[in-house]
mmCIF file of C-alpha atoms and ligand atoms in Angstrom:
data_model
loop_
_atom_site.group_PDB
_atom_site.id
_atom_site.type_symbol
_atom_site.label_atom_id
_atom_site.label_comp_id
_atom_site.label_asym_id
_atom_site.label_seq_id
_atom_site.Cartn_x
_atom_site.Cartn_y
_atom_site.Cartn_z
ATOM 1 C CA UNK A 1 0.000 0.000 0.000
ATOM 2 C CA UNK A 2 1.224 3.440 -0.579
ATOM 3 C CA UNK A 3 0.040 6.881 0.735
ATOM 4 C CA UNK A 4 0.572 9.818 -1.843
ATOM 5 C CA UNK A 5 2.286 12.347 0.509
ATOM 6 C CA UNK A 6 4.121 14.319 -1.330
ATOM 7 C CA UNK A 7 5.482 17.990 -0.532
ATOM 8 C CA UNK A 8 3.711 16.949 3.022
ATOM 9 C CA UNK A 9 6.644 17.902 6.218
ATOM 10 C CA UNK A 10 6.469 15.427 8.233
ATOM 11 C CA UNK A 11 8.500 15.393 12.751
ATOM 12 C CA UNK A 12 8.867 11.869 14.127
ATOM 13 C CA UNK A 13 10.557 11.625 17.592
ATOM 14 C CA UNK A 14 12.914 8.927 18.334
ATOM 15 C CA UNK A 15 13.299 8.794 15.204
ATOM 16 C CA UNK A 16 16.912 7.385 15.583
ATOM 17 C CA UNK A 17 15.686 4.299 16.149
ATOM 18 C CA UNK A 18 13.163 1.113 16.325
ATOM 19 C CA UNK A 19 9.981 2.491 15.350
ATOM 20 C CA UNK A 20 10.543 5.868 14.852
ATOM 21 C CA UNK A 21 13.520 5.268 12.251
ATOM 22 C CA UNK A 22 10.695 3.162 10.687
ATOM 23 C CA UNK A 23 8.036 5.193 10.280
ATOM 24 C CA UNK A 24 10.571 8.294 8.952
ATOM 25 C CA UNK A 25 11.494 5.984 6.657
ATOM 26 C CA UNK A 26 8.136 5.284 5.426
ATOM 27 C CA UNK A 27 7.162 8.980 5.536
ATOM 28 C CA UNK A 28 10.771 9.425 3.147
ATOM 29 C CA UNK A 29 9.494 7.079 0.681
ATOM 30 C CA UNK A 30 5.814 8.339 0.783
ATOM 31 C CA UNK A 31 7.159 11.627 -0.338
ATOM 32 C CA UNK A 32 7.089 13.826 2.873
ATOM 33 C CA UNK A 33 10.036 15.764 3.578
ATOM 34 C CA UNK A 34 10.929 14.228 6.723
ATOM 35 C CA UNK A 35 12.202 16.133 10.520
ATOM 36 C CA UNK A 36 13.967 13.717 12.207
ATOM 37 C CA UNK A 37 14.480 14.734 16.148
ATOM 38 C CA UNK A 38 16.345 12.678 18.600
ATOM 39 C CA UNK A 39 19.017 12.854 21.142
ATOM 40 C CA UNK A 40 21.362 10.211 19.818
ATOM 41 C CA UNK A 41 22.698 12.540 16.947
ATOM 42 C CA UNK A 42 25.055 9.745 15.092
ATOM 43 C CA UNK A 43 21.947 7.152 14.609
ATOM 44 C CA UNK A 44 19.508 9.938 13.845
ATOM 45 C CA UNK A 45 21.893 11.212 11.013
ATOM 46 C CA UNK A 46 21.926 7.516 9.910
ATOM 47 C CA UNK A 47 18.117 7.835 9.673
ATOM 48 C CA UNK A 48 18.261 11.108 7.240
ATOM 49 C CA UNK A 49 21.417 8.853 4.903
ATOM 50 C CA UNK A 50 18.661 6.167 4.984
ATOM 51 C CA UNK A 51 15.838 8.001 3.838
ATOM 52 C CA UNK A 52 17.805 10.060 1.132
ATOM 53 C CA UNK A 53 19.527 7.229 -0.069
ATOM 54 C CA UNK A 54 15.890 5.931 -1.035
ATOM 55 C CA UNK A 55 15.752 9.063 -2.925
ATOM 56 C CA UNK A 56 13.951 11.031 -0.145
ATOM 57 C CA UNK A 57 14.411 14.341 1.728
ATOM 58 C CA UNK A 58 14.975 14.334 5.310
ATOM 59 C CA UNK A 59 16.882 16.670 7.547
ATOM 60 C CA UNK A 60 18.381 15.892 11.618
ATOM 61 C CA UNK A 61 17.357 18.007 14.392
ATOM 62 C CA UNK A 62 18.916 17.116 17.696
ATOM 63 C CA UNK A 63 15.979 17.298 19.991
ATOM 64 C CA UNK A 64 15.538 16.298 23.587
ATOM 65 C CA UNK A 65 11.626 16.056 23.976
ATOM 66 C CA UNK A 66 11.955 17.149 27.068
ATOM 67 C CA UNK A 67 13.083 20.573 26.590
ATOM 68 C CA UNK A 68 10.529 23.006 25.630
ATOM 69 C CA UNK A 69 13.154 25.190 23.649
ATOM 70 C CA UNK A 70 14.453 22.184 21.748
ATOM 71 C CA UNK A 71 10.814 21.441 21.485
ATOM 72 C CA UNK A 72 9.964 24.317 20.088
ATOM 73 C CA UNK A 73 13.315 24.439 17.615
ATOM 74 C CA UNK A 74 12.419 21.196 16.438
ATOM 75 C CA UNK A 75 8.849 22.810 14.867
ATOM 76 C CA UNK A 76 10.342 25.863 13.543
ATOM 77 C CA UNK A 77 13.573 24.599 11.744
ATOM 78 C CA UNK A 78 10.854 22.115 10.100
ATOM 79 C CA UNK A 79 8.943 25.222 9.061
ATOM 80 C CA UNK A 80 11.637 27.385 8.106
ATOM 81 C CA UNK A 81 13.736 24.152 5.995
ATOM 82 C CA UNK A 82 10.319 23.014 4.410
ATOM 83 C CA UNK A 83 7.844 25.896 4.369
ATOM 84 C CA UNK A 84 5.070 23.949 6.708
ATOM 85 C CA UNK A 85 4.178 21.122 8.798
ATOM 86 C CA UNK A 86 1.377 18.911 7.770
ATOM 87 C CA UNK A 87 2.278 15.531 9.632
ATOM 88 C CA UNK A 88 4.026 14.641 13.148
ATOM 89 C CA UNK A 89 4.550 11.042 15.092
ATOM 90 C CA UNK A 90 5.411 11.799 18.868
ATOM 91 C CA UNK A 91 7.058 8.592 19.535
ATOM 92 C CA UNK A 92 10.207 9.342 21.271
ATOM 93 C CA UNK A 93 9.933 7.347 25.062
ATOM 94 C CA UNK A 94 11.710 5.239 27.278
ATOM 95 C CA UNK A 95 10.556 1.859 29.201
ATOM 96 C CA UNK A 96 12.214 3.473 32.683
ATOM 97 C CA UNK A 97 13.309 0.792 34.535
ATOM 98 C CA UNK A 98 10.926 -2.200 36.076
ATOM 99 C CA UNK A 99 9.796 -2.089 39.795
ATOM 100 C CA UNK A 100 6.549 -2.692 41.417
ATOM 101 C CA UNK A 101 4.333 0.637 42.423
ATOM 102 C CA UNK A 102 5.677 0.677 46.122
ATOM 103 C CA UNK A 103 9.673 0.049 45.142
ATOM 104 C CA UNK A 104 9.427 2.896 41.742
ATOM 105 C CA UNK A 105 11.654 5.691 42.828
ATOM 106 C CA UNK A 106 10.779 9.262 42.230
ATOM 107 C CA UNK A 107 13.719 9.344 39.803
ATOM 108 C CA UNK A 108 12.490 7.070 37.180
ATOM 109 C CA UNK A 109 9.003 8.654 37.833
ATOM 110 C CA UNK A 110 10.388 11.773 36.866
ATOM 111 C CA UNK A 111 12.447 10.497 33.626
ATOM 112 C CA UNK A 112 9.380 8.373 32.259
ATOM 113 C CA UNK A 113 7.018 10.655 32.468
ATOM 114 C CA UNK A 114 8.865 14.016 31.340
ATOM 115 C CA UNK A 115 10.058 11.966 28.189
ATOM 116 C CA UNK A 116 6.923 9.953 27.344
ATOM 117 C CA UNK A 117 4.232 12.315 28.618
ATOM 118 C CA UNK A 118 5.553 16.102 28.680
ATOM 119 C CA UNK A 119 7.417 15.182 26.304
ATOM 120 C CA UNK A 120 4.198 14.598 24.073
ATOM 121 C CA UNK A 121 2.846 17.664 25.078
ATOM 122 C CA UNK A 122 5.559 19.784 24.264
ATOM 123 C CA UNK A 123 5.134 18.372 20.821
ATOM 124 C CA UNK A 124 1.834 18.797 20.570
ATOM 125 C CA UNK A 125 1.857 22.276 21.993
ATOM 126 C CA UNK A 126 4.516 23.813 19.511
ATOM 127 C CA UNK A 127 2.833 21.173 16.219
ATOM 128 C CA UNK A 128 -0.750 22.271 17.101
ATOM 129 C CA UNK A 129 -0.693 26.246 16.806
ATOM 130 C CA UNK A 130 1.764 25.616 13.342
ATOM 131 C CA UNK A 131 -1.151 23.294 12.174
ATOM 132 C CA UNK A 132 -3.919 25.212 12.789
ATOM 133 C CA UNK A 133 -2.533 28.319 11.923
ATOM 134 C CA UNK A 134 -1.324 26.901 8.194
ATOM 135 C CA UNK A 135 -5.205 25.015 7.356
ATOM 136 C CA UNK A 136 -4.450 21.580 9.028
ATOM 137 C CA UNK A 137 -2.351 18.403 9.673
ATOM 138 C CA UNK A 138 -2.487 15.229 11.191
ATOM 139 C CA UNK A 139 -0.956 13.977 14.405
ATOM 140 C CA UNK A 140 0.050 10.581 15.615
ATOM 141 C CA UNK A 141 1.315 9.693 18.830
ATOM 142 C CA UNK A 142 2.772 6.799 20.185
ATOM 143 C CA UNK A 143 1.279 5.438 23.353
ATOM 144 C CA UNK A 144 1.151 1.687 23.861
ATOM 145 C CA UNK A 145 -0.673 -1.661 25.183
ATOM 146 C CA UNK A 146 0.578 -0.573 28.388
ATOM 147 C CA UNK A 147 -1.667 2.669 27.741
ATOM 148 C CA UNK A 148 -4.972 0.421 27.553
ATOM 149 C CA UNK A 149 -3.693 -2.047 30.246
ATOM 150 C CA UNK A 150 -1.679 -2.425 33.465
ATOM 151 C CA UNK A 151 0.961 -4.175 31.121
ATOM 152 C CA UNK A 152 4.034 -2.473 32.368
ATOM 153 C CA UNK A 153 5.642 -0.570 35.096
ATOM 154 C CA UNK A 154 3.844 2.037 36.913
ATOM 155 C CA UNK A 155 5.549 5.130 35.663
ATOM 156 C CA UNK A 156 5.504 3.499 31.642
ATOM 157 C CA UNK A 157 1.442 2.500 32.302
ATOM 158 C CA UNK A 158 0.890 6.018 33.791
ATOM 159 C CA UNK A 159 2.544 7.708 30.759
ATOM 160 C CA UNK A 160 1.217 6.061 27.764
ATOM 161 C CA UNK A 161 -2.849 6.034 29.753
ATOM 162 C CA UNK A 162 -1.621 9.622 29.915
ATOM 163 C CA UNK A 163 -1.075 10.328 26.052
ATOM 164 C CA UNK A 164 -4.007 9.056 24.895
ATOM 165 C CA UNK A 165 -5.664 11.317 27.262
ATOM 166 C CA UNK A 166 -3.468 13.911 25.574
ATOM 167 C CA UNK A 167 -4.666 12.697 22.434
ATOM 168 C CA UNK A 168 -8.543 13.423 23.134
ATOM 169 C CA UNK A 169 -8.100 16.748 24.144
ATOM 170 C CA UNK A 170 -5.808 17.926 21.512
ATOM 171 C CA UNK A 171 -8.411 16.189 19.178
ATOM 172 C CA UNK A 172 -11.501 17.632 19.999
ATOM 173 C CA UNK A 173 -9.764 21.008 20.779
ATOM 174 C CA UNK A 174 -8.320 21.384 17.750
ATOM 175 C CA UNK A 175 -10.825 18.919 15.009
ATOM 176 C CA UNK A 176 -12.740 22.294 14.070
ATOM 177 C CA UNK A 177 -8.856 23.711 13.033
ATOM 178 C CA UNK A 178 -8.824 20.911 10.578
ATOM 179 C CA UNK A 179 -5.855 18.904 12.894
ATOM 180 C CA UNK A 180 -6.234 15.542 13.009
ATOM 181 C CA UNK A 181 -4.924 13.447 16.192
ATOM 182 C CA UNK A 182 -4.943 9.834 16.787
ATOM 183 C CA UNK A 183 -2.548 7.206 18.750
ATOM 184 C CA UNK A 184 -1.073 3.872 17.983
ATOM 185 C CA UNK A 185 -0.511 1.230 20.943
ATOM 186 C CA UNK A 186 1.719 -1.560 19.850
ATOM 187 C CA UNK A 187 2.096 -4.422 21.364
ATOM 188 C CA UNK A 188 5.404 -6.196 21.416
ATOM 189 C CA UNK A 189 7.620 -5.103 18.997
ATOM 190 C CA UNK A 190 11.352 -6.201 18.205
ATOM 191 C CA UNK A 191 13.096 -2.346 18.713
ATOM 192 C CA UNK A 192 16.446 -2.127 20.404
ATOM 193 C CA UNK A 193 13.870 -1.013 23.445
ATOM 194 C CA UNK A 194 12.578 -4.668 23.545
ATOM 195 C CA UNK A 195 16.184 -6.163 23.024
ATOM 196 C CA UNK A 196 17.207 -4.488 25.989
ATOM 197 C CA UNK A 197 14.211 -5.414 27.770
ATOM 198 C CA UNK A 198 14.277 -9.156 26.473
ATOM 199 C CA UNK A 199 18.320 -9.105 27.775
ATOM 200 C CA UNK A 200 17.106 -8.100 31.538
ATOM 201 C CA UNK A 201 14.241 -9.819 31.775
ATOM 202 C CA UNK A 202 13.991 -13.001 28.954
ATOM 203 C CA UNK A 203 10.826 -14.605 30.421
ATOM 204 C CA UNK A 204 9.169 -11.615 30.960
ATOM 205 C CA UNK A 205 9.614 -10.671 27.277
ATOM 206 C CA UNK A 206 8.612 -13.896 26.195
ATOM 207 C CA UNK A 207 4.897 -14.046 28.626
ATOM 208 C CA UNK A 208 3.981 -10.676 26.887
ATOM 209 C CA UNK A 209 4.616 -12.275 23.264
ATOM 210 C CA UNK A 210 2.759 -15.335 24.123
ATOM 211 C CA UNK A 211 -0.336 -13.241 25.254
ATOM 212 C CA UNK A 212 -0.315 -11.940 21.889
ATOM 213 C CA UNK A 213 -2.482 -14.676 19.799
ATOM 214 C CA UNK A 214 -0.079 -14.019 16.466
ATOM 215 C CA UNK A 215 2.296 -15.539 18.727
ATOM 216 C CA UNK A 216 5.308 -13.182 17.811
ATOM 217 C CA UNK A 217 6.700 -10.057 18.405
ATOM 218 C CA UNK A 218 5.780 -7.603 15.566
ATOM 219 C CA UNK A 219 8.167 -5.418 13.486
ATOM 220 C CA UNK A 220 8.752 -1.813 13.456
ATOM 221 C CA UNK A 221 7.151 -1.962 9.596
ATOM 222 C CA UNK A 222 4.163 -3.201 11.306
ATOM 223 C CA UNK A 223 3.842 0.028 13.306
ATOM 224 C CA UNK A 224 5.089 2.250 10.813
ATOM 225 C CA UNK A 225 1.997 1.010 8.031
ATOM 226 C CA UNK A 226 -0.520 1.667 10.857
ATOM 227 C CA UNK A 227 1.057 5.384 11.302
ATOM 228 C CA UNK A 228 1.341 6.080 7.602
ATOM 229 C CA UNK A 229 -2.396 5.171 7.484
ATOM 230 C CA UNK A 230 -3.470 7.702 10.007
ATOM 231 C CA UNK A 231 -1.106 10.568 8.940
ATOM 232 C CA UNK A 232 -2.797 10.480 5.178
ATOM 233 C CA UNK A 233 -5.961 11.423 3.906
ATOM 234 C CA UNK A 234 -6.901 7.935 3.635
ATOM 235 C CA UNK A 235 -7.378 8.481 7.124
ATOM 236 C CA UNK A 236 -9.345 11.709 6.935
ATOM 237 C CA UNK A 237 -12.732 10.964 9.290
ATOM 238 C CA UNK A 238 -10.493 9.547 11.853
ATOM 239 C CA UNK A 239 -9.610 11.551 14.956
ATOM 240 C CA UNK A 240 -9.578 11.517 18.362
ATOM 241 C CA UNK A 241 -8.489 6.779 18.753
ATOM 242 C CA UNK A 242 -6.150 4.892 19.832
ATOM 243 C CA UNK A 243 -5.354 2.003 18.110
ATOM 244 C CA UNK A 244 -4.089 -1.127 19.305
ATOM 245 C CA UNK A 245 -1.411 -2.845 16.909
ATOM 246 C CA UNK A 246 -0.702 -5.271 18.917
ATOM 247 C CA UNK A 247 -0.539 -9.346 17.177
ATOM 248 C CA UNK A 248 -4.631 -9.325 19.204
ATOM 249 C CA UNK A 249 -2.933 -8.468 23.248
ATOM 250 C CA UNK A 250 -6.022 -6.664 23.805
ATOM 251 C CA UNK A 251 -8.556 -8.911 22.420
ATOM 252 C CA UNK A 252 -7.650 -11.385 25.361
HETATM 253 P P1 NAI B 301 13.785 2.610 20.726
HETATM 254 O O1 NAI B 301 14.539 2.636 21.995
HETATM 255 O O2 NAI B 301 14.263 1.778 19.598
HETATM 256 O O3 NAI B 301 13.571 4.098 20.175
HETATM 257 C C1 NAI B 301 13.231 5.156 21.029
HETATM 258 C C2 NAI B 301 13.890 6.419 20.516
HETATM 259 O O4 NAI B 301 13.490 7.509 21.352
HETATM 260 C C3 NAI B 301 15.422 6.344 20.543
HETATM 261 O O5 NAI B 301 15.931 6.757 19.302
HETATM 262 C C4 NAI B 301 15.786 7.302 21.659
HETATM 263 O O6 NAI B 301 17.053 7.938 21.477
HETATM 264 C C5 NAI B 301 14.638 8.315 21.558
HETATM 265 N N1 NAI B 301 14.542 9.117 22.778
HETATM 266 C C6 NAI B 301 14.594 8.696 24.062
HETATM 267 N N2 NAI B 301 14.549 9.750 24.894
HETATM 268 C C7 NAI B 301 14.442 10.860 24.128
HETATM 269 C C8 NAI B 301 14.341 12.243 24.401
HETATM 270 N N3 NAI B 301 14.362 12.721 25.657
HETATM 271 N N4 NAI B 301 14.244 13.098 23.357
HETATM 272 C C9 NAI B 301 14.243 12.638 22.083
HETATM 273 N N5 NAI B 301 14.343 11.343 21.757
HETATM 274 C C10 NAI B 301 14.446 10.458 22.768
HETATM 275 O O7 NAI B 301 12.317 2.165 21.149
HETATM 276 P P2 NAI B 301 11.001 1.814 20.300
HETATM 277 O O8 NAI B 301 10.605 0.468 20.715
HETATM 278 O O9 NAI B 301 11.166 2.144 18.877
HETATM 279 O O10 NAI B 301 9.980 2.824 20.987
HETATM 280 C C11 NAI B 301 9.353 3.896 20.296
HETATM 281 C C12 NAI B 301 8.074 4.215 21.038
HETATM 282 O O11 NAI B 301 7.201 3.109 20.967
HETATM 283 C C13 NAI B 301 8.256 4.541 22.515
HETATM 284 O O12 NAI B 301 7.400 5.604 22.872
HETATM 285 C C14 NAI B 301 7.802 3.260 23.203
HETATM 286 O O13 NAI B 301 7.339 3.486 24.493
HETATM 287 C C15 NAI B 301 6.718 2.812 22.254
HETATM 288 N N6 NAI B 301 6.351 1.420 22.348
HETATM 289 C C16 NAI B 301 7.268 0.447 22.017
HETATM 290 C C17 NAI B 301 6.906 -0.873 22.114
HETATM 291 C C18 NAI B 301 7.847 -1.981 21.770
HETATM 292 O O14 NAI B 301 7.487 -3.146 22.033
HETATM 293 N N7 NAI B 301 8.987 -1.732 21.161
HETATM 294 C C19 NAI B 301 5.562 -1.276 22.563
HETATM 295 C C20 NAI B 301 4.682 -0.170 22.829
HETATM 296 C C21 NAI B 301 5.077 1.120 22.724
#
């Protein structure tokens, strides 16, 4: 399937890596000029070779989504290098490490939630206004299983419940602006995130796969097709969901 988007500018977060580098990839070969932002500045770069050696146009921006003035950087060198912003995936987050509720510390509270939650937000609050100012776009954001589920740790479960709750409001706020906004929860899927994971924890890794009735892990591409759908027109009376991706997780 392919999704004409062409002269669209297109952010993705994390877009170093795993799912991110996926979906800019996609984006790069749909035709969208694509903004990658990440910290890790060698593997975004590798991202942008990636997506112009398919004969795309991408550009690096070295953005930590925690920072509202990188934030807010990240937006306007997308504007000023393409002339717009039509499309962004907030995906950039972390797993934060794996305690139960009473042993979390208010240290990986802190980091889990200002990367997968403000961090969201700050997106949202810089891509928003340069949306609706400029007749419309579409956002996607990545939340999770452990957004529809207590499938995770408590500061991971808190954020991703938390950005589809971002996702509403920004959707209804902003629908009669012509902005789009939608989330994508995937289940399992093999990312260096879920490498690391599997490394620390093996049988934990492997129960969550096995509670998904496809009986796998799925891939990045996986992801990236479901993202693609809801950041094109194809997509164009659906706002305001979240949408499990997850091999059936949630129909258990
Ligand atoms: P990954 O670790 O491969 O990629 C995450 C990217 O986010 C990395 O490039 C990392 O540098 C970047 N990042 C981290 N902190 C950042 C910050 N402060 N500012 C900017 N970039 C930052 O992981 P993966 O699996 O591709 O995860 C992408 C998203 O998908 C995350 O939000 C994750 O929670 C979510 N997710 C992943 C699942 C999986 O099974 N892999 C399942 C459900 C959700």
């Amino acid at each position: 399937m392919t999704y004409d988007l062409t002269d669209k500018t297109a952010i993705v977060t994390g877009g170093a890596s795993g799912i991110g580098r996926r979906t800019a990839q996609r984006f790069g070969a749909e035709g969208a000029n694509v903004v990658v932002a990440d910290v890790m500045a060698d593997e975004g770069a590798e991202t942008v070779e990636q997506i112009e050696s398919a004969g795309g146009s991408a550009l690096f921006v070295e953005t930590d989504v925690t920072d509202p003035d990188d934030v807010e950087a990240m937006v306007r060198e997308a504007v000023e290098t393409y002339g717009g912003l039509d499309i962004a995936h907030n995906n950039a987050g972390i797993e934060g490490d794996d305690a139960p509720m009473a042993e979390q510390t208010e240290e990986n509270w802190t980091r889990v939630i200002g990367i997968n939650l403000k961090g969201v937000w700050l997106g949202m609050k810089h891509e928003l206004q340069e949306m609706a100012d400029d007749g419309g776009g579409a956002i996607v954001n990545t939340s999770s299983i452990a957004g529809l589920t207590a499938a995770g740790a408590t500061p991971y479960v808190a954020s991703k419940h938390g950005v589809i709750g971002l996702t509403r409001v920004a959707a209804t706020e902003y629908a009669q602006a012509g902005v789009r906004v939608n989330a994508v929860c995937p289940g399992v899927i093999e990312t260096p995130m879920v490498e690391q994971a599997a490394e620390e924890n093996p049988e934990e890794i492997e129960q969550f796969v096995q509670m998904q009735p496809l009986g796998r892990m799925g891939q990045p591409e996986e992801i990236a097709n479901a993202v693609v759908w809801l950041a094109s027109e194809e997509a164009s009376f659906v706002t305001g969901n979240a949408y499990p991706v997850d091999g059936g997780f949630m129909a258990l």
